[in-house]
């Protein structure tokens, strides 16, 4: 379950709404606003597990397309023989306290990755434990 970035009660307090007639409408607007903000900024506000799709491995450092990333859980890639392979954690180092978050290969990236969009899948915990007030 994705945590709430702003609760309906917080939104109603901000708008000075004290009745419940528009709760469903306001909830829909709130979800749309969070979705827009996350997509526009490439910043994940709500903490959750997400699979990030990357079009192959780069020649050097892999820059993750979203921030903040709290933890890299696994990296899978589609090999040229069609097999889905797990890249062991000993093969890379995550540097997540920078923007954008980085993944560094320790001995180079695998050379047998399929040259297709989304061939690398990174499972990660993204988002804030608590959304900063400056963003709320």
PDB file of N, CA and C in Angstrom, residues 76-125:
ATOM      1  N   UNK A  76      17.603  -7.178 -12.242  1.00  0.00           N
ATOM      2  CA  UNK A  76      17.438  -8.274 -13.191  1.00  0.00           C
ATOM      3  C   UNK A  76      17.641  -7.716 -14.593  1.00  0.00           C
ATOM      4  N   UNK A  77      18.129  -8.553 -15.486  1.00  0.00           N
ATOM      5  CA  UNK A  77      18.235  -8.120 -16.876  1.00  0.00           C
ATOM      6  C   UNK A  77      17.914  -9.281 -17.801  1.00  0.00           C
ATOM      7  N   UNK A  78      17.450  -8.903 -19.002  1.00  0.00           N
ATOM      8  CA  UNK A  78      17.158  -9.917 -20.001  1.00  0.00           C
ATOM      9  C   UNK A  78      18.418 -10.132 -20.824  1.00  0.00           C
ATOM     10  N   UNK A  79      18.903 -11.356 -20.830  1.00  0.00           N
ATOM     11  CA  UNK A  79      20.122 -11.701 -21.560  1.00  0.00           C
ATOM     12  C   UNK A  79      19.812 -11.955 -23.034  1.00  0.00           C
ATOM     13  N   UNK A  80      20.856 -11.961 -23.835  1.00  0.00           N
ATOM     14  CA  UNK A  80      20.682 -12.159 -25.275  1.00  0.00           C
ATOM     15  C   UNK A  80      20.080 -13.525 -25.617  1.00  0.00           C
ATOM     16  N   UNK A  81      20.186 -14.498 -24.702  1.00  0.00           N
ATOM     17  CA  UNK A  81      19.571 -15.810 -24.946  1.00  0.00           C
ATOM     18  C   UNK A  81      18.118 -15.865 -24.478  1.00  0.00           C
ATOM     19  N   UNK A  82      17.593 -14.700 -23.996  1.00  0.00           N
ATOM     20  CA  UNK A  82      16.199 -14.620 -23.560  1.00  0.00           C
ATOM     21  C   UNK A  82      15.981 -14.913 -22.089  1.00  0.00           C
ATOM     22  N   UNK A  83      16.996 -15.379 -21.393  1.00  0.00           N
ATOM     23  CA  UNK A  83      16.873 -15.688 -19.966  1.00  0.00           C
ATOM     24  C   UNK A  83      16.867 -14.403 -19.141  1.00  0.00           C
ATOM     25  N   UNK A  84      16.097 -14.399 -18.063  1.00  0.00           N
ATOM     26  CA  UNK A  84      16.112 -13.293 -17.111  1.00  0.00           C
ATOM     27  C   UNK A  84      17.139 -13.643 -16.050  1.00  0.00           C
ATOM     28  N   UNK A  85      18.159 -12.789 -15.908  1.00  0.00           N
ATOM     29  CA  UNK A  85      19.246 -13.063 -14.978  1.00  0.00           C
ATOM     30  C   UNK A  85      19.256 -12.048 -13.852  1.00  0.00           C
ATOM     31  N   UNK A  86      19.631 -12.522 -12.669  1.00  0.00           N
ATOM     32  CA  UNK A  86      19.787 -11.669 -11.489  1.00  0.00           C
ATOM     33  C   UNK A  86      21.241 -11.224 -11.413  1.00  0.00           C
ATOM     34  N   UNK A  87      21.453  -9.926 -11.279  1.00  0.00           N
ATOM     35  CA  UNK A  87      22.799  -9.394 -11.093  1.00  0.00           C
ATOM     36  C   UNK A  87      23.071  -9.395  -9.591  1.00  0.00           C
ATOM     37  N   UNK A  88      24.045 -10.147  -9.160  1.00  0.00           N
ATOM     38  CA  UNK A  88      24.352 -10.265  -7.734  1.00  0.00           C
ATOM     39  C   UNK A  88      24.765  -8.938  -7.116  1.00  0.00           C
ATOM     40  N   UNK A  89      24.435  -8.753  -5.845  1.00  0.00           N
ATOM     41  CA  UNK A  89      24.762  -7.504  -5.155  1.00  0.00           C
ATOM     42  C   UNK A  89      26.261  -7.260  -5.063  1.00  0.00           C
ATOM     43  N   UNK A  90      27.070  -8.300  -5.187  1.00  0.00           N
ATOM     44  CA  UNK A  90      28.522  -8.143  -5.154  1.00  0.00           C
ATOM     45  C   UNK A  90      29.057  -7.522  -6.441  1.00  0.00           C
ATOM     46  N   UNK A  91      28.206  -7.392  -7.472  1.00  0.00           N
ATOM     47  CA  UNK A  91      28.643  -6.866  -8.766  1.00  0.00           C
ATOM     48  C   UNK A  91      28.497  -5.347  -8.888  1.00  0.00           C
ATOM     49  N   UNK A  92      27.845  -4.714  -7.907  1.00  0.00           N
ATOM     50  CA  UNK A  92      27.614  -3.274  -8.009  1.00  0.00           C
ATOM     51  C   UNK A  92      27.590  -2.625  -6.631  1.00  0.00           C
ATOM     52  N   UNK A  93      27.699  -1.312  -6.640  1.00  0.00           N
ATOM     53  CA  UNK A  93      27.602  -0.513  -5.415  1.00  0.00           C
ATOM     54  C   UNK A  93      26.569   0.575  -5.642  1.00  0.00           C
ATOM     55  N   UNK A  94      25.649   0.719  -4.718  1.00  0.00           N
ATOM     56  CA  UNK A  94      24.618   1.755  -4.799  1.00  0.00           C
ATOM     57  C   UNK A  94      25.071   2.997  -4.038  1.00  0.00           C
ATOM     58  N   UNK A  95      24.921   4.146  -4.672  1.00  0.00           N
ATOM     59  CA  UNK A  95      25.174   5.437  -4.027  1.00  0.00           C
ATOM     60  C   UNK A  95      23.852   6.198  -4.110  1.00  0.00           C
ATOM     61  N   UNK A  96      23.083   6.142  -3.026  1.00  0.00           N
ATOM     62  CA  UNK A  96      21.706   6.613  -3.067  1.00  0.00           C
ATOM     63  C   UNK A  96      21.485   7.964  -2.402  1.00  0.00           C
ATOM     64  N   UNK A  97      22.511   8.498  -1.752  1.00  0.00           N
ATOM     65  CA  UNK A  97      22.344   9.771  -1.050  1.00  0.00           C
ATOM     66  C   UNK A  97      22.749  10.960  -1.912  1.00  0.00           C
ATOM     67  N   UNK A  98      22.754  10.776  -3.238  1.00  0.00           N
ATOM     68  CA  UNK A  98      23.041  11.856  -4.183  1.00  0.00           C
ATOM     69  C   UNK A  98      21.884  11.933  -5.181  1.00  0.00           C
ATOM     70  N   UNK A  99      21.817  13.045  -5.916  1.00  0.00           N
ATOM     71  CA  UNK A  99      20.791  13.179  -6.955  1.00  0.00           C
ATOM     72  C   UNK A  99      21.460  13.400  -8.289  1.00  0.00           C
ATOM     73  N   UNK A 100      21.204  12.563  -9.267  1.00  0.00           N
ATOM     74  CA  UNK A 100      20.361  11.376  -9.183  1.00  0.00           C
ATOM     75  C   UNK A 100      21.074  10.242  -8.450  1.00  0.00           C
ATOM     76  N   UNK A 101      20.321   9.305  -7.896  1.00  0.00           N
ATOM     77  CA  UNK A 101      20.939   8.129  -7.274  1.00  0.00           C
ATOM     78  C   UNK A 101      21.729   7.345  -8.319  1.00  0.00           C
ATOM     79  N   UNK A 102      22.825   6.729  -7.884  1.00  0.00           N
ATOM     80  CA  UNK A 102      23.733   6.055  -8.806  1.00  0.00           C
ATOM     81  C   UNK A 102      23.928   4.594  -8.439  1.00  0.00           C
ATOM     82  N   UNK A 103      24.207   3.793  -9.460  1.00  0.00           N
ATOM     83  CA  UNK A 103      24.646   2.418  -9.251  1.00  0.00           C
ATOM     84  C   UNK A 103      25.946   2.264 -10.037  1.00  0.00           C
ATOM     85  N   UNK A 104      26.995   1.871  -9.327  1.00  0.00           N
ATOM     86  CA  UNK A 104      28.322   1.749  -9.921  1.00  0.00           C
ATOM     87  C   UNK A 104      28.678   0.282 -10.107  1.00  0.00           C
ATOM     88  N   UNK A 105      29.112  -0.102 -11.317  1.00  0.00           N
ATOM     89  CA  UNK A 105      29.554  -1.490 -11.502  1.00  0.00           C
ATOM     90  C   UNK A 105      30.923  -1.666 -10.869  1.00  0.00           C
ATOM     91  N   UNK A 106      31.146  -2.773 -10.194  1.00  0.00           N
ATOM     92  CA  UNK A 106      32.439  -3.009  -9.559  1.00  0.00           C
ATOM     93  C   UNK A 106      33.444  -3.640 -10.514  1.00  0.00           C
ATOM     94  N   UNK A 107      32.954  -4.353 -11.516  1.00  0.00           N
ATOM     95  CA  UNK A 107      33.865  -4.971 -12.495  1.00  0.00           C
ATOM     96  C   UNK A 107      33.245  -4.919 -13.889  1.00  0.00           C
ATOM     97  N   UNK A 108      32.517  -3.865 -14.195  1.00  0.00           N
ATOM     98  CA  UNK A 108      31.846  -3.740 -15.489  1.00  0.00           C
ATOM     99  C   UNK A 108      30.462  -4.375 -15.475  1.00  0.00           C
ATOM    100  N   UNK A 109      29.629  -3.909 -16.377  1.00  0.00           N
ATOM    101  CA  UNK A 109      28.275  -4.452 -16.501  1.00  0.00           C
ATOM    102  C   UNK A 109      28.302  -5.714 -17.348  1.00  0.00           C
ATOM    103  N   UNK A 110      27.313  -6.572 -17.199  1.00  0.00           N
ATOM    104  CA  UNK A 110      27.252  -7.771 -18.039  1.00  0.00           C
ATOM    105  C   UNK A 110      27.203  -7.392 -19.525  1.00  0.00           C
ATOM    106  N   UNK A 111      27.860  -8.161 -20.350  1.00  0.00           N
ATOM    107  CA  UNK A 111      27.899  -7.886 -21.779  1.00  0.00           C
ATOM    108  C   UNK A 111      26.840  -8.620 -22.565  1.00  0.00           C
ATOM    109  N   UNK A 112      26.055  -9.454 -21.898  1.00  0.00           N
ATOM    110  CA  UNK A 112      25.066 -10.258 -22.614  1.00  0.00           C
ATOM    111  C   UNK A 112      23.641  -9.740 -22.445  1.00  0.00           C
ATOM    112  N   UNK A 113      23.484  -8.422 -22.266  1.00  0.00           N
ATOM    113  CA  UNK A 113      22.148  -7.850 -22.087  1.00  0.00           C
ATOM    114  C   UNK A 113      21.482  -7.651 -23.449  1.00  0.00           C
ATOM    115  N   UNK A 114      20.213  -7.969 -23.505  1.00  0.00           N
ATOM    116  CA  UNK A 114      19.417  -7.826 -24.722  1.00  0.00           C
ATOM    117  C   UNK A 114      19.289  -6.333 -25.070  1.00  0.00           C
ATOM    118  N   UNK A 115      19.534  -5.928 -26.312  1.00  0.00           N
ATOM    119  CA  UNK A 115      19.450  -4.513 -26.680  1.00  0.00           C
ATOM    120  C   UNK A 115      18.022  -4.080 -27.006  1.00  0.00           C
ATOM    121  N   UNK A 116      17.149  -4.154 -25.997  1.00  0.00           N
ATOM    122  CA  UNK A 116      15.748  -3.764 -26.179  1.00  0.00           C
ATOM    123  C   UNK A 116      15.331  -2.836 -25.038  1.00  0.00           C
ATOM    124  N   UNK A 117      14.307  -2.006 -25.254  1.00  0.00           N
ATOM    125  CA  UNK A 117      13.829  -1.130 -24.178  1.00  0.00           C
ATOM    126  C   UNK A 117      13.365  -1.935 -22.966  1.00  0.00           C
ATOM    127  N   UNK A 118      13.738  -1.473 -21.792  1.00  0.00           N
ATOM    128  CA  UNK A 118      13.310  -2.113 -20.550  1.00  0.00           C
ATOM    129  C   UNK A 118      14.003  -3.427 -20.246  1.00  0.00           C
ATOM    130  N   UNK A 119      15.151  -3.664 -20.850  1.00  0.00           N
ATOM    131  CA  UNK A 119      15.831  -4.945 -20.643  1.00  0.00           C
ATOM    132  C   UNK A 119      16.462  -5.074 -19.256  1.00  0.00           C
ATOM    133  N   UNK A 120      16.622  -3.955 -18.561  1.00  0.00           N
ATOM    134  CA  UNK A 120      17.141  -3.977 -17.187  1.00  0.00           C
ATOM    135  C   UNK A 120      16.029  -3.520 -16.256  1.00  0.00           C
ATOM    136  N   UNK A 121      15.769  -4.318 -15.220  1.00  0.00           N
ATOM    137  CA  UNK A 121      14.698  -4.014 -14.253  1.00  0.00           C
ATOM    138  C   UNK A 121      15.321  -3.900 -12.863  1.00  0.00           C
ATOM    139  N   UNK A 122      15.144  -2.741 -12.272  1.00  0.00           N
ATOM    140  CA  UNK A 122      15.707  -2.494 -10.946  1.00  0.00           C
ATOM    141  C   UNK A 122      14.554  -2.394  -9.960  1.00  0.00           C
ATOM    142  N   UNK A 123      14.518  -3.307  -9.002  1.00  0.00           N
ATOM    143  CA  UNK A 123      13.508  -3.256  -7.952  1.00  0.00           C
ATOM    144  C   UNK A 123      14.094  -2.431  -6.806  1.00  0.00           C
ATOM    145  N   UNK A 124      13.346  -1.425  -6.378  1.00  0.00           N
ATOM    146  CA  UNK A 124      13.867  -0.512  -5.368  1.00  0.00           C
ATOM    147  C   UNK A 124      12.759  -0.021  -4.453  1.00  0.00           C
ATOM    148  N   UNK A 125      13.174   0.419  -3.272  1.00  0.00           N
ATOM    149  CA  UNK A 125      12.282   1.147  -2.375  1.00  0.00           C
ATOM    150  C   UNK A 125      12.527   2.623  -2.668  1.00  0.00           C
TER     151      UNK A 125
END
